[in-house]
GROMACS .gro file of C-alpha atoms in nm:
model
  431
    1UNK     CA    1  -3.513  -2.121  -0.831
    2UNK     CA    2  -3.812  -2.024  -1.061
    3UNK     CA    3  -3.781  -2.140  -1.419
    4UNK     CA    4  -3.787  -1.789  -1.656
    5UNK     CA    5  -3.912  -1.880  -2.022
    6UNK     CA    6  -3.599  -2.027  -2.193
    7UNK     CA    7  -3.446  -2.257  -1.923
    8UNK     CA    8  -3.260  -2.503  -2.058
    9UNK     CA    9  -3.101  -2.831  -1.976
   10UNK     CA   10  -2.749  -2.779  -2.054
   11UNK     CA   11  -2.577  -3.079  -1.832
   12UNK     CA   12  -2.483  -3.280  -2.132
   13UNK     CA   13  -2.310  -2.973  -2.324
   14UNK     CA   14  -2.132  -2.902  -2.018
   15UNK     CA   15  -2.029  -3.304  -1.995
   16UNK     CA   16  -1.928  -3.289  -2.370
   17UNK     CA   17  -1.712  -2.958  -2.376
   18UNK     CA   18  -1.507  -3.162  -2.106
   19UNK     CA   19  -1.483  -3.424  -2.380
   20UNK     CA   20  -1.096  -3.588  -2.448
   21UNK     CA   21  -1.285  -3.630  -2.832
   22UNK     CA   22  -1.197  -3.298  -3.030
   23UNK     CA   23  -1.536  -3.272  -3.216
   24UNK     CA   24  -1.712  -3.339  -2.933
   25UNK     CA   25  -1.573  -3.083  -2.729
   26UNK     CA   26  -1.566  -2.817  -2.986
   27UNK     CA   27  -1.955  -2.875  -3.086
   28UNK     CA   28  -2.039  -2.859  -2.729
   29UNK     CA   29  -1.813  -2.541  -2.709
   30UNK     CA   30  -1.989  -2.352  -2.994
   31UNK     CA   31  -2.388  -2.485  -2.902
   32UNK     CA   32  -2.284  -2.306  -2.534
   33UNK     CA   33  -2.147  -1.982  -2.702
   34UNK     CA   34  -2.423  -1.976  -2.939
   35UNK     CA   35  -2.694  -2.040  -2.684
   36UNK     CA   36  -2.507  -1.703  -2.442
   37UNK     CA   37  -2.528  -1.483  -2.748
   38UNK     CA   38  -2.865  -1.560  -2.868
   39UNK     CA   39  -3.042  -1.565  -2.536
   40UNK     CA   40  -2.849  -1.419  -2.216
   41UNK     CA   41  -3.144  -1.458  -2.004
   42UNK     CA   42  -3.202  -1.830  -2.065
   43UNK     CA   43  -2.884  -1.918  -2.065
   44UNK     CA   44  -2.725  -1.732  -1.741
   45UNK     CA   45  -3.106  -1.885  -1.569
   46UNK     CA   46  -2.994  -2.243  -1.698
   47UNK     CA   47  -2.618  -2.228  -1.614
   48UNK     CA   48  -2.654  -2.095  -1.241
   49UNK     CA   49  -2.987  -2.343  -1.225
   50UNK     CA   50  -2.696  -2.633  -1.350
   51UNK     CA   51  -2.485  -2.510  -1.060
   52UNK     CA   52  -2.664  -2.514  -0.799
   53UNK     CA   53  -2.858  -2.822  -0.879
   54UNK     CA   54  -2.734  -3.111  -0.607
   55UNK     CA   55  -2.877  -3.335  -0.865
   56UNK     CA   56  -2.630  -3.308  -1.120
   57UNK     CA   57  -2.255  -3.417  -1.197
   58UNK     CA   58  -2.013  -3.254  -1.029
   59UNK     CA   59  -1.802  -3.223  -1.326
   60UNK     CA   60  -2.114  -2.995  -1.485
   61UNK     CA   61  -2.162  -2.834  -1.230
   62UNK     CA   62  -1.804  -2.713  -1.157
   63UNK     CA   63  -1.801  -2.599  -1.528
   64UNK     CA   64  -2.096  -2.429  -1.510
   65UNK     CA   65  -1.946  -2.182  -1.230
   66UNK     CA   66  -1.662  -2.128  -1.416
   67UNK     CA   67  -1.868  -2.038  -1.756
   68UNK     CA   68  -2.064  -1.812  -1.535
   69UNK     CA   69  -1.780  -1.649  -1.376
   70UNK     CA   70  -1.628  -1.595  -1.714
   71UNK     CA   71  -1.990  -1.423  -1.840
   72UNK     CA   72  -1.992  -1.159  -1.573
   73UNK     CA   73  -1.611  -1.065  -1.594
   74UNK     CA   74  -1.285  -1.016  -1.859
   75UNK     CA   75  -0.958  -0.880  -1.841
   76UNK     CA   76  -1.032  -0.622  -2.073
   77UNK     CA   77  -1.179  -0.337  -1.929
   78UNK     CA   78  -1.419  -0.260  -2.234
   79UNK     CA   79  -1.526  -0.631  -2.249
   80UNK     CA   80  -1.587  -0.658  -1.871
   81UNK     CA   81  -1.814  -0.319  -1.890
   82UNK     CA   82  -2.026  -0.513  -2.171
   83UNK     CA   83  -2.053  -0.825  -1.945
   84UNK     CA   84  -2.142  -0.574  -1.653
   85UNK     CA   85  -2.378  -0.392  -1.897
   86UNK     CA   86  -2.514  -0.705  -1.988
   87UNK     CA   87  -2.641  -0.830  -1.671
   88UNK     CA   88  -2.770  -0.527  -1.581
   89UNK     CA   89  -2.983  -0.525  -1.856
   90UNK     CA   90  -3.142  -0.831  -1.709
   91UNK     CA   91  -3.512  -0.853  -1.530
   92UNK     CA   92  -3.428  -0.785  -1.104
   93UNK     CA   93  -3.653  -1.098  -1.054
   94UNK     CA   94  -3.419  -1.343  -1.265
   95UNK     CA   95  -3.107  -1.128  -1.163
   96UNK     CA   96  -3.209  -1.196  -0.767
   97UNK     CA   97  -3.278  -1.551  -0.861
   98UNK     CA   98  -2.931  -1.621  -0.990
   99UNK     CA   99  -2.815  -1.468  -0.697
  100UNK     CA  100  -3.011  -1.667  -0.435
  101UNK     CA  101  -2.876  -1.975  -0.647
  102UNK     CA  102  -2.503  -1.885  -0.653
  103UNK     CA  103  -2.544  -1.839  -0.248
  104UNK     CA  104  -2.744  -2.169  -0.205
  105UNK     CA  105  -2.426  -2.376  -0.381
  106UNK     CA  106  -2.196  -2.257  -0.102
  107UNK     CA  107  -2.379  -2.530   0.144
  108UNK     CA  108  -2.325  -2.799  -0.176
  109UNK     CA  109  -2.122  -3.093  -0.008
  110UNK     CA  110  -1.852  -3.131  -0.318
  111UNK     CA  111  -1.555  -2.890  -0.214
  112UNK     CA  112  -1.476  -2.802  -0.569
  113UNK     CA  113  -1.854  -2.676  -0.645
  114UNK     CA  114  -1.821  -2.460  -0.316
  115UNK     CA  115  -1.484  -2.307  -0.413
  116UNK     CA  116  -1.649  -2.244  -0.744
  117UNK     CA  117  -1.944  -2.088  -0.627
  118UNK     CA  118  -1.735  -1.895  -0.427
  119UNK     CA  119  -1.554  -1.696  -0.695
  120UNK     CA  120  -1.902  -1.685  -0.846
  121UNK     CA  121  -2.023  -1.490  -0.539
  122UNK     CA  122  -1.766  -1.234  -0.594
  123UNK     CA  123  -1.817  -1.166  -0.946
  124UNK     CA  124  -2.178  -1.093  -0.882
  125UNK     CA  125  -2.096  -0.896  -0.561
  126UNK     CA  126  -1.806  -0.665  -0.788
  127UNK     CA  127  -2.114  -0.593  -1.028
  128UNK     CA  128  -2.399  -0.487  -0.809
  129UNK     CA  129  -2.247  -0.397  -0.452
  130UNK     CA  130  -2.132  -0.051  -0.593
  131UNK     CA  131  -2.470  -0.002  -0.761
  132UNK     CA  132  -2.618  -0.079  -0.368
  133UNK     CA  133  -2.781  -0.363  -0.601
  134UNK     CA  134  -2.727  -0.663  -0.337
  135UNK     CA  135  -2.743  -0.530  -0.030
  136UNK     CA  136  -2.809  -0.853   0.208
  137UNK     CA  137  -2.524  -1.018   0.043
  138UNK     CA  138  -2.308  -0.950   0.357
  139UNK     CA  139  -2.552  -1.068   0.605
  140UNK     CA  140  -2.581  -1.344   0.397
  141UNK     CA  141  -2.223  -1.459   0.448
  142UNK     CA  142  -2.214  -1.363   0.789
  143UNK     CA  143  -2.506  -1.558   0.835
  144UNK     CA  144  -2.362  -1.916   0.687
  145UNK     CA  145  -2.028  -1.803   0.915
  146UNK     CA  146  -2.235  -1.792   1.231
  147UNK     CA  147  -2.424  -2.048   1.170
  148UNK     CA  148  -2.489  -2.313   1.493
  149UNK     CA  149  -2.381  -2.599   1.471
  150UNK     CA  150  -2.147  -2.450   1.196
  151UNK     CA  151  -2.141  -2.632   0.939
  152UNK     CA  152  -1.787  -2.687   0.819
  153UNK     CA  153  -1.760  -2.691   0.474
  154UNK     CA  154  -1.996  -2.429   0.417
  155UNK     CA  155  -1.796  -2.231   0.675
  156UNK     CA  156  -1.482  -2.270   0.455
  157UNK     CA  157  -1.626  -2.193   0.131
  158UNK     CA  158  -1.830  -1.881   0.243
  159UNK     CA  159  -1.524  -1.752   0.438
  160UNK     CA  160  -1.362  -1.811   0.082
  161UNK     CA  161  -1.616  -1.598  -0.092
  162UNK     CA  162  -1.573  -1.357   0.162
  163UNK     CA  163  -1.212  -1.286   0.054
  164UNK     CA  164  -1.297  -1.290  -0.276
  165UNK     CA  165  -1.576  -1.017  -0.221
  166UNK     CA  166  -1.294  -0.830  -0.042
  167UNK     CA  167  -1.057  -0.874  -0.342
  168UNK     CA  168  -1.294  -0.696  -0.607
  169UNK     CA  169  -1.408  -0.423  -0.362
  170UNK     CA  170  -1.013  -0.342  -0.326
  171UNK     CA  171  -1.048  -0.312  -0.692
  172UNK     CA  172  -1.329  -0.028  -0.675
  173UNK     CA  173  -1.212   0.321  -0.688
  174UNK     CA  174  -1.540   0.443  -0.486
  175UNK     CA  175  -1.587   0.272  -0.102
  176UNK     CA  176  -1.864   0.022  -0.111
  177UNK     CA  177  -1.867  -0.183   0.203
  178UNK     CA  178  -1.975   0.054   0.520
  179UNK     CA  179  -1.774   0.056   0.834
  180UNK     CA  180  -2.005  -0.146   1.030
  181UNK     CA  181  -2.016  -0.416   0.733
  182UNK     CA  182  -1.604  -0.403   0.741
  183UNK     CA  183  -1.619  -0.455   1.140
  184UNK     CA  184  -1.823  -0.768   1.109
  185UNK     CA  185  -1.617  -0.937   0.779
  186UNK     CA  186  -1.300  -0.863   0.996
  187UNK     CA  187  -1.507  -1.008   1.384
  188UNK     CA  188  -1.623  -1.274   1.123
  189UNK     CA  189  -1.256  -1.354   0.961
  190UNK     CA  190  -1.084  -1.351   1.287
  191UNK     CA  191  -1.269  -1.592   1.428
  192UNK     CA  192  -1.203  -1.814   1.153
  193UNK     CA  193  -0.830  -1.803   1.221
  194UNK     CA  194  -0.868  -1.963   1.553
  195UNK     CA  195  -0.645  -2.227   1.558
  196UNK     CA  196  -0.965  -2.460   1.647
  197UNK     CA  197  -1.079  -2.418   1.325
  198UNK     CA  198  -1.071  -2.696   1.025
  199UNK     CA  199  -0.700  -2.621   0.855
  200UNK     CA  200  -0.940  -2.536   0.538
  201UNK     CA  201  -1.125  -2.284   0.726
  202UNK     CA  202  -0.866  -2.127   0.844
  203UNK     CA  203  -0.687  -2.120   0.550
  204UNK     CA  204  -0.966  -1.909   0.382
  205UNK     CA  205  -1.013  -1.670   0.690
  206UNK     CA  206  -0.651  -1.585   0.661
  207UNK     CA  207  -0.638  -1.549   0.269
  208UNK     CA  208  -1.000  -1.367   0.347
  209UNK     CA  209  -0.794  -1.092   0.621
  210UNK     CA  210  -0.522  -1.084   0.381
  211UNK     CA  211  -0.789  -0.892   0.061
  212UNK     CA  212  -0.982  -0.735   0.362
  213UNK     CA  213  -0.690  -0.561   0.567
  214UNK     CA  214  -0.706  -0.276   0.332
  215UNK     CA  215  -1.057  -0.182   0.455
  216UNK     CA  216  -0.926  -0.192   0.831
  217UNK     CA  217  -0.772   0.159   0.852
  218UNK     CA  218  -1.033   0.275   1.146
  219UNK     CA  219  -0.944  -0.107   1.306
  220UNK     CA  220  -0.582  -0.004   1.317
  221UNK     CA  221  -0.635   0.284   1.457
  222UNK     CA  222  -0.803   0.139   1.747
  223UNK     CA  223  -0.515  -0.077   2.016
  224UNK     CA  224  -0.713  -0.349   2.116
  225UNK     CA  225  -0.833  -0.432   1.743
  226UNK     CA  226  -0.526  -0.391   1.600
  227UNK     CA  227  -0.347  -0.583   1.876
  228UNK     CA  228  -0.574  -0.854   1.819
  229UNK     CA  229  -0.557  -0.886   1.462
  230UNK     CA  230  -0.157  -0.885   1.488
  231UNK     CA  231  -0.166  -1.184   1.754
  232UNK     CA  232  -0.423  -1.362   1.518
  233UNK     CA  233  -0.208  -1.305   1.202
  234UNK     CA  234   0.142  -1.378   1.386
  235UNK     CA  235  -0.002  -1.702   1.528
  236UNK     CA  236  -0.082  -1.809   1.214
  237UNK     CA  237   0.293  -1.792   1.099
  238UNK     CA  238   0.363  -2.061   1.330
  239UNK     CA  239   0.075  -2.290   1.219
  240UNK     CA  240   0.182  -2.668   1.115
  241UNK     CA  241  -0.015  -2.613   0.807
  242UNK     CA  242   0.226  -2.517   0.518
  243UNK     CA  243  -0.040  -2.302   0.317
  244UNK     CA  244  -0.186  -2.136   0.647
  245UNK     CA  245   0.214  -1.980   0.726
  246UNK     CA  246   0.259  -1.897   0.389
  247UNK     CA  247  -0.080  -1.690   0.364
  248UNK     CA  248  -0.006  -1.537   0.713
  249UNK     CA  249   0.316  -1.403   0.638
  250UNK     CA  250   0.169  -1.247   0.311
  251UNK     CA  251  -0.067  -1.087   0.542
  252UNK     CA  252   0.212  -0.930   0.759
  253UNK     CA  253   0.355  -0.737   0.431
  254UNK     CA  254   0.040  -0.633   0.328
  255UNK     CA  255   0.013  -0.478   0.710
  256UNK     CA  256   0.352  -0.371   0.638
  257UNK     CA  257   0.246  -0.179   0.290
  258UNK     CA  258  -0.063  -0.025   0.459
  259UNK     CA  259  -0.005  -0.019   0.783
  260UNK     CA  260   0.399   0.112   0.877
  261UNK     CA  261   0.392   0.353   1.140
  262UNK     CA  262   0.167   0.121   1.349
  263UNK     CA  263   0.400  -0.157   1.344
  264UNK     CA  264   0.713  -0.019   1.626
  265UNK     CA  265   0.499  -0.207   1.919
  266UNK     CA  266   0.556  -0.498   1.687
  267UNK     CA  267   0.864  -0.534   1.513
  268UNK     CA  268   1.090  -0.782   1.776
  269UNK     CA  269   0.865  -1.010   1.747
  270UNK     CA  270   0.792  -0.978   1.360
  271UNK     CA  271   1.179  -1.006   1.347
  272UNK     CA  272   1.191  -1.290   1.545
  273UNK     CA  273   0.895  -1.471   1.309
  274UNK     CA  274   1.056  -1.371   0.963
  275UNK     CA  275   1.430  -1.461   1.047
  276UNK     CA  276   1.341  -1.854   1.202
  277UNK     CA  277   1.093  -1.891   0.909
  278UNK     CA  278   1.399  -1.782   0.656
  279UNK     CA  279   1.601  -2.000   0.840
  280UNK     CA  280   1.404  -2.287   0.908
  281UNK     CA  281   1.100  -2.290   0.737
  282UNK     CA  282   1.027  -2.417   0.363
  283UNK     CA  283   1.108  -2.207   0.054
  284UNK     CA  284   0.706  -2.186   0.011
  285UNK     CA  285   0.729  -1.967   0.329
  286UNK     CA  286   1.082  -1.825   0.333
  287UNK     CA  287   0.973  -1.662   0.034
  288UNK     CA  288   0.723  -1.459   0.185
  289UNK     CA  289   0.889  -1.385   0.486
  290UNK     CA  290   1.182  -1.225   0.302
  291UNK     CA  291   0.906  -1.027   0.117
  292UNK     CA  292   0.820  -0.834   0.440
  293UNK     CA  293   1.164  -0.736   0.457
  294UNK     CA  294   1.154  -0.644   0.093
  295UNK     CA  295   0.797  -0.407   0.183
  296UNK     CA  296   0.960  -0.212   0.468
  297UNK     CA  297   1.295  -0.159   0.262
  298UNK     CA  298   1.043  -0.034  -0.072
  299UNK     CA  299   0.816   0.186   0.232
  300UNK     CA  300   1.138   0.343   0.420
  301UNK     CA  301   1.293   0.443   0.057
  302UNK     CA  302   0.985   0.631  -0.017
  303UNK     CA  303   1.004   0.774   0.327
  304UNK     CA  304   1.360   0.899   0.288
  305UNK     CA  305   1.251   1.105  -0.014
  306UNK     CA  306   0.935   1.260   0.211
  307UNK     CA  307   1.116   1.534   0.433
  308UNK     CA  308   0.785   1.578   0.673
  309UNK     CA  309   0.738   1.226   0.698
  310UNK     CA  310   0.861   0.984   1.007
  311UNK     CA  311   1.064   0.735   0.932
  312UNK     CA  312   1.119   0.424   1.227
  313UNK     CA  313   1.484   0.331   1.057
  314UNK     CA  314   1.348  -0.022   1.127
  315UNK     CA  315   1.600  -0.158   0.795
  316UNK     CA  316   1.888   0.045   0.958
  317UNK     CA  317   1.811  -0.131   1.311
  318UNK     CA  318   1.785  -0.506   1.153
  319UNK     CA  319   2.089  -0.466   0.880
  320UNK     CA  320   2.360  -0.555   1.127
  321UNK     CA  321   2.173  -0.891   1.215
  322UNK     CA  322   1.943  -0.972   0.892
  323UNK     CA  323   2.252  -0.908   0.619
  324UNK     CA  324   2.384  -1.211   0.691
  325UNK     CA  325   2.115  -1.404   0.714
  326UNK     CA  326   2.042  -1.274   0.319
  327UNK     CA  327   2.396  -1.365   0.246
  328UNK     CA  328   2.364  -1.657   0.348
  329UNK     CA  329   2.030  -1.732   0.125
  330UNK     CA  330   2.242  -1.589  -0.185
  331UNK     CA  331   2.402  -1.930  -0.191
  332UNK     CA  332   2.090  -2.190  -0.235
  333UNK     CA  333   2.088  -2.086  -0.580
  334UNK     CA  334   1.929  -2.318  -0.876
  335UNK     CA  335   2.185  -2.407  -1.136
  336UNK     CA  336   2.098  -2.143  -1.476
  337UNK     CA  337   1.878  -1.917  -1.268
  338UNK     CA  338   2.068  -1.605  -1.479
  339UNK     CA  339   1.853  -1.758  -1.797
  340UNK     CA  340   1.553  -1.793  -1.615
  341UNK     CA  341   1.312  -1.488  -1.633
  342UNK     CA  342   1.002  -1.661  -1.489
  343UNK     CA  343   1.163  -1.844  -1.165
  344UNK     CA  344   1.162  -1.735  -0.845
  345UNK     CA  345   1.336  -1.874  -0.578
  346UNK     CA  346   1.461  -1.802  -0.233
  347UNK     CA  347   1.808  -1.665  -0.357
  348UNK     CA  348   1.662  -1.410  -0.576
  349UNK     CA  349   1.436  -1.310  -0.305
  350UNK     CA  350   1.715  -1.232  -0.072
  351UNK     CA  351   1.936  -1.060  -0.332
  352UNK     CA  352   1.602  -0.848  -0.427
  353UNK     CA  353   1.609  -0.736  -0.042
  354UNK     CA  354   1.958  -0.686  -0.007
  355UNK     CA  355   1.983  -0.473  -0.279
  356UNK     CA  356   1.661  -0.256  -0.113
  357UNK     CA  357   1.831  -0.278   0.227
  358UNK     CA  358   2.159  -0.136   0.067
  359UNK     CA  359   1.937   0.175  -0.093
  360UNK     CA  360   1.765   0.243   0.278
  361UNK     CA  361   2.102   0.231   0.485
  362UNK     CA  362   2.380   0.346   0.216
  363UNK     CA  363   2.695   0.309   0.306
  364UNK     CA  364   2.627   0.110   0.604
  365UNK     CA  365   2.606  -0.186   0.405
  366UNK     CA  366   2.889  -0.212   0.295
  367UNK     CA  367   3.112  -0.340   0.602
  368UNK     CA  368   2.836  -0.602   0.650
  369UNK     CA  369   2.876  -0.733   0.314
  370UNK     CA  370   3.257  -0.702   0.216
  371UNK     CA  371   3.364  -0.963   0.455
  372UNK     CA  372   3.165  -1.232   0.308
  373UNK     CA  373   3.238  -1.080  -0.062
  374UNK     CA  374   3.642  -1.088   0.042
  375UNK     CA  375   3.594  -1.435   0.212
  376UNK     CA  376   3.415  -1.583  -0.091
  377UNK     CA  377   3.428  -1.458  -0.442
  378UNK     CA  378   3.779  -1.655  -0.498
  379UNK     CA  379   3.733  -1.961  -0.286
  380UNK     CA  380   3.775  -2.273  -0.494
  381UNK     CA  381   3.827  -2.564  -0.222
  382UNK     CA  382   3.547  -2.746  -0.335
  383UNK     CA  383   3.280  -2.848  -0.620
  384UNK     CA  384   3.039  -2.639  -0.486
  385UNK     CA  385   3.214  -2.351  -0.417
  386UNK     CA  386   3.102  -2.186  -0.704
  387UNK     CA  387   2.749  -2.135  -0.509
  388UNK     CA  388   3.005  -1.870  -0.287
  389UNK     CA  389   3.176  -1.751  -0.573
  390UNK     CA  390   2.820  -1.652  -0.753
  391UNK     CA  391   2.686  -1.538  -0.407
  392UNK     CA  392   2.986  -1.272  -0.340
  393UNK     CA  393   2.971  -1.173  -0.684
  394UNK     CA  394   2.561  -1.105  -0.646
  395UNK     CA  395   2.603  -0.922  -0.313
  396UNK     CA  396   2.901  -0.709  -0.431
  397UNK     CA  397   2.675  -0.557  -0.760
  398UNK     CA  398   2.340  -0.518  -0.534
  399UNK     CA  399   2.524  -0.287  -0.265
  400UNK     CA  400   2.681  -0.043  -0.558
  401UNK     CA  401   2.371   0.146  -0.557
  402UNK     CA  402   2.308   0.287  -0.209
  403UNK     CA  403   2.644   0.364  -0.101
  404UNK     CA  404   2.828   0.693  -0.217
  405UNK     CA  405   3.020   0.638  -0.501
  406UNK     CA  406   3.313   0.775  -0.302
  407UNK     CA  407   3.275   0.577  -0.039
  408UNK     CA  408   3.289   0.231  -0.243
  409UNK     CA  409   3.618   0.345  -0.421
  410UNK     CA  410   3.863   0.168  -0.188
  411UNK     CA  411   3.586  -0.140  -0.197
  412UNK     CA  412   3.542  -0.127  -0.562
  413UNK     CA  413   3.956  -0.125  -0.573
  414UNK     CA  414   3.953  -0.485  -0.342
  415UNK     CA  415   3.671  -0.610  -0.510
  416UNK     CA  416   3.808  -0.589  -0.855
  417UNK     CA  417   4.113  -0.785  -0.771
  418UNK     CA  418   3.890  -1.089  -0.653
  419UNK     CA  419   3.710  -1.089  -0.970
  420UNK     CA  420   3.939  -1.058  -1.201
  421UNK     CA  421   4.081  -1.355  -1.023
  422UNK     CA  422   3.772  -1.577  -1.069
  423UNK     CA  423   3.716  -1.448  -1.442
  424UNK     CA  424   4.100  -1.550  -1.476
  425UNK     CA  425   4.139  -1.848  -1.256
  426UNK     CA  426   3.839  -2.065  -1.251
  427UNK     CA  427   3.747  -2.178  -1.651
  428UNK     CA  428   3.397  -2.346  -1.454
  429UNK     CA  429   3.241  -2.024  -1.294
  430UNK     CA  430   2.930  -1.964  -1.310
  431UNK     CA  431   2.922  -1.617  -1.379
   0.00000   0.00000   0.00000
């Protein structure tokens, strides 16, 4: 990169402000502030120079992304439209230099400087790509993606800043990437799902799909693309790699938030993928398997309410077969989860979707719950029978809202017995 008047060496600053020794850190803290607010120029030159130096520590290095990252972007909207305003401000020459060094750190051989580079990438990209500012960024990527021989870890970590490019655009209320640019991220992305790639590449391609599939509306549209990018995501819900399920069964809600009416050609087999993993597979996964559920109950409510629009009943189809697989999930409760506000776990999940279900399908519900309410909210046999207890109790209040009231009363009148006989009869319920 060319050295702009004011380059400065700021490895040892970026070693201290790591420091375990308070002063240290803090003086090292405050000389990095003060050098950002006095000179911008020199100091975003220096930082990305630090970061993609090969030369230098790793642990300076890694902080430097993250201190760059943090001057180009904020929470706050007004402070991230000074940090945007800022940059603009500066010269195109050092402004394409800093870019040309983010990009170069994506072939750095230290994973962590990659992944940080990465998310460096992207806040660059959500700053100029509207503005048309950057426009060989995506041939860049696509570039390091196609690369022969690839080169594996800077397949990963571009892949990664691919998704994260994906991510901000989302965020953009205007379009910014062009059809043709979207075909190639998404040709690009599913060939990084092959199941011949590294587990790390493949990881990022799906997380990558899963910020992109928003921009694949003409891709859906079209049967052979959209078949293909089903069989790509579905295939990765049976992958050994924990992470790579997990991230392709958040993909399959996201196609199931954006994409509904094209999924009838799909749904035995998505059935068949999110029951075993709910089933079978770890919480990690469970979790977001149950969430697809969750997105067609939240999509077929809002259909109900639409009188032109077409609704595929795909809750009131499953119900008779995936209510008792929910039930059944209402008992791995975690002791105090009532007290909890932040957890999430995998009986919360399924009372979340059984309480959706019972909102789409009304008073269907209700003979596919009572059973296992009557068989279970007085049971006392064993010491962990209050798992049951809690669980009938749970499924009996999240079905009261979709059924007619009328139609509960005789429930309602059964219920009530059973609980007052657990409030009455067992001094160690949980409820």
């Amino acid at each position: 990169m060319a050295t702009p008047a004011g380059l400065v060496d700021v490895t040892q600053f970026l070693i201290n402000a790591q420091s375990l020794d308070t002063n240290v850190r803090t003086a090292a803290e405050e000389q990095l502030k003060l050098f950002q607010e006095q000179n911008f120029p020199g100091f975003i030159a220096s930082i990305a120079s630090e970061l993609s130096n090969n030369a230098k520590p790793a642990d300076s290095r890694r902080l430097a992304g993250l201190v760059m990252k943090n001057a180009l972007d904020a929470k706050e909207d007004i402070r991230k439209k000074e940090l945007h305003a800022r940059w603009l401000a500066l010269d195109p020459t050092l402004r394409q230099n800093v870019r040309d060094a983010v990009l170069s750190t994506l072939h750095s051989e230290l994973p962590d400087v990659r992944h940080t580079a990465a998310m460096v990438v992207a806040k660059v990209a959500a700053i100029d790509l509207p503005r048309k500012e950057w426009p060989t960024l995506i041939q860049a990527l696509l570039a390091n993606i196609g690369a022969v021989p690839p080169v594996t870890g800077t397949r990963q970590a571009t892949l990664e800043a691919m998704g994260y490019v994906c991510e901000e655009m989302a965020a953009q209320s205007d379009e910014v990437l062009t059809p043709q640019e979207v075909n190639m991220i998404l040709t690009a992305v599913v060939a990084g799902m092959s199941s011949t790639e590294p587990n790390e590449s493949r990881l990022a391609a799906t997380t990558a799909l899963c910020n992109a599939i928003e921009f694949a509306v003409h891709n859906f549209e079209n049967d052979n693309e959209r078949n293909m990018l089903m069989q790509v995501v579905c295939q990765g819900t049976q992958s050994p790699e924990i992470r790579i399920r997990t991230a392709s069964f958040e993909c399959l809600h996201e196609i199931a938030a954006m994409y509904y009416h094209k999924l009838p050609a799909y749904m035995t087999e998505l059935y068949n993928i999110t029951v075993k993993a709910v089933k079978e597979d770890q919480e990690e996964v469970a979790l977001q398997a149950i969430e697809f559920w969750s997105t067609i109950c939240d999509t077929e409510a809002d259909l109900q309410e639409d009188t032109e629009a077409t609704c595929h009943n795909f809750i009131k189809a499953a119900s008779p077969h995936l209510t008792p697989i929910l039930l059944e999930q209402l008992t791995k409760q975690e002791e105090g989860q009532e007290q909890d506000d932040t957890g999430w776990n995998i009986s919360m999940a399924a009372g979340t979707c059984l309480g959706l279900a019972a909102r789409v399908v009304g008073s269907e519900i209700v003979p596919l719950v009572m059973p296992f309410v009557s068989a279970n909210v007085s049971k006392n046999t064993g010491p962990e029978d209050w798992r049951l207890r809690e669980a009938a109790t749970f499924a009996f209040g999240l079905i009261l809202e979709g059924p007619e009231p009328l139609q509960l009363m005789d429930t309602a009148k059964q219920a009530l017995v059973f609980l007052l006989q657990v409030c009455t009869g067992h001094s160690s319920c949980h409820f």
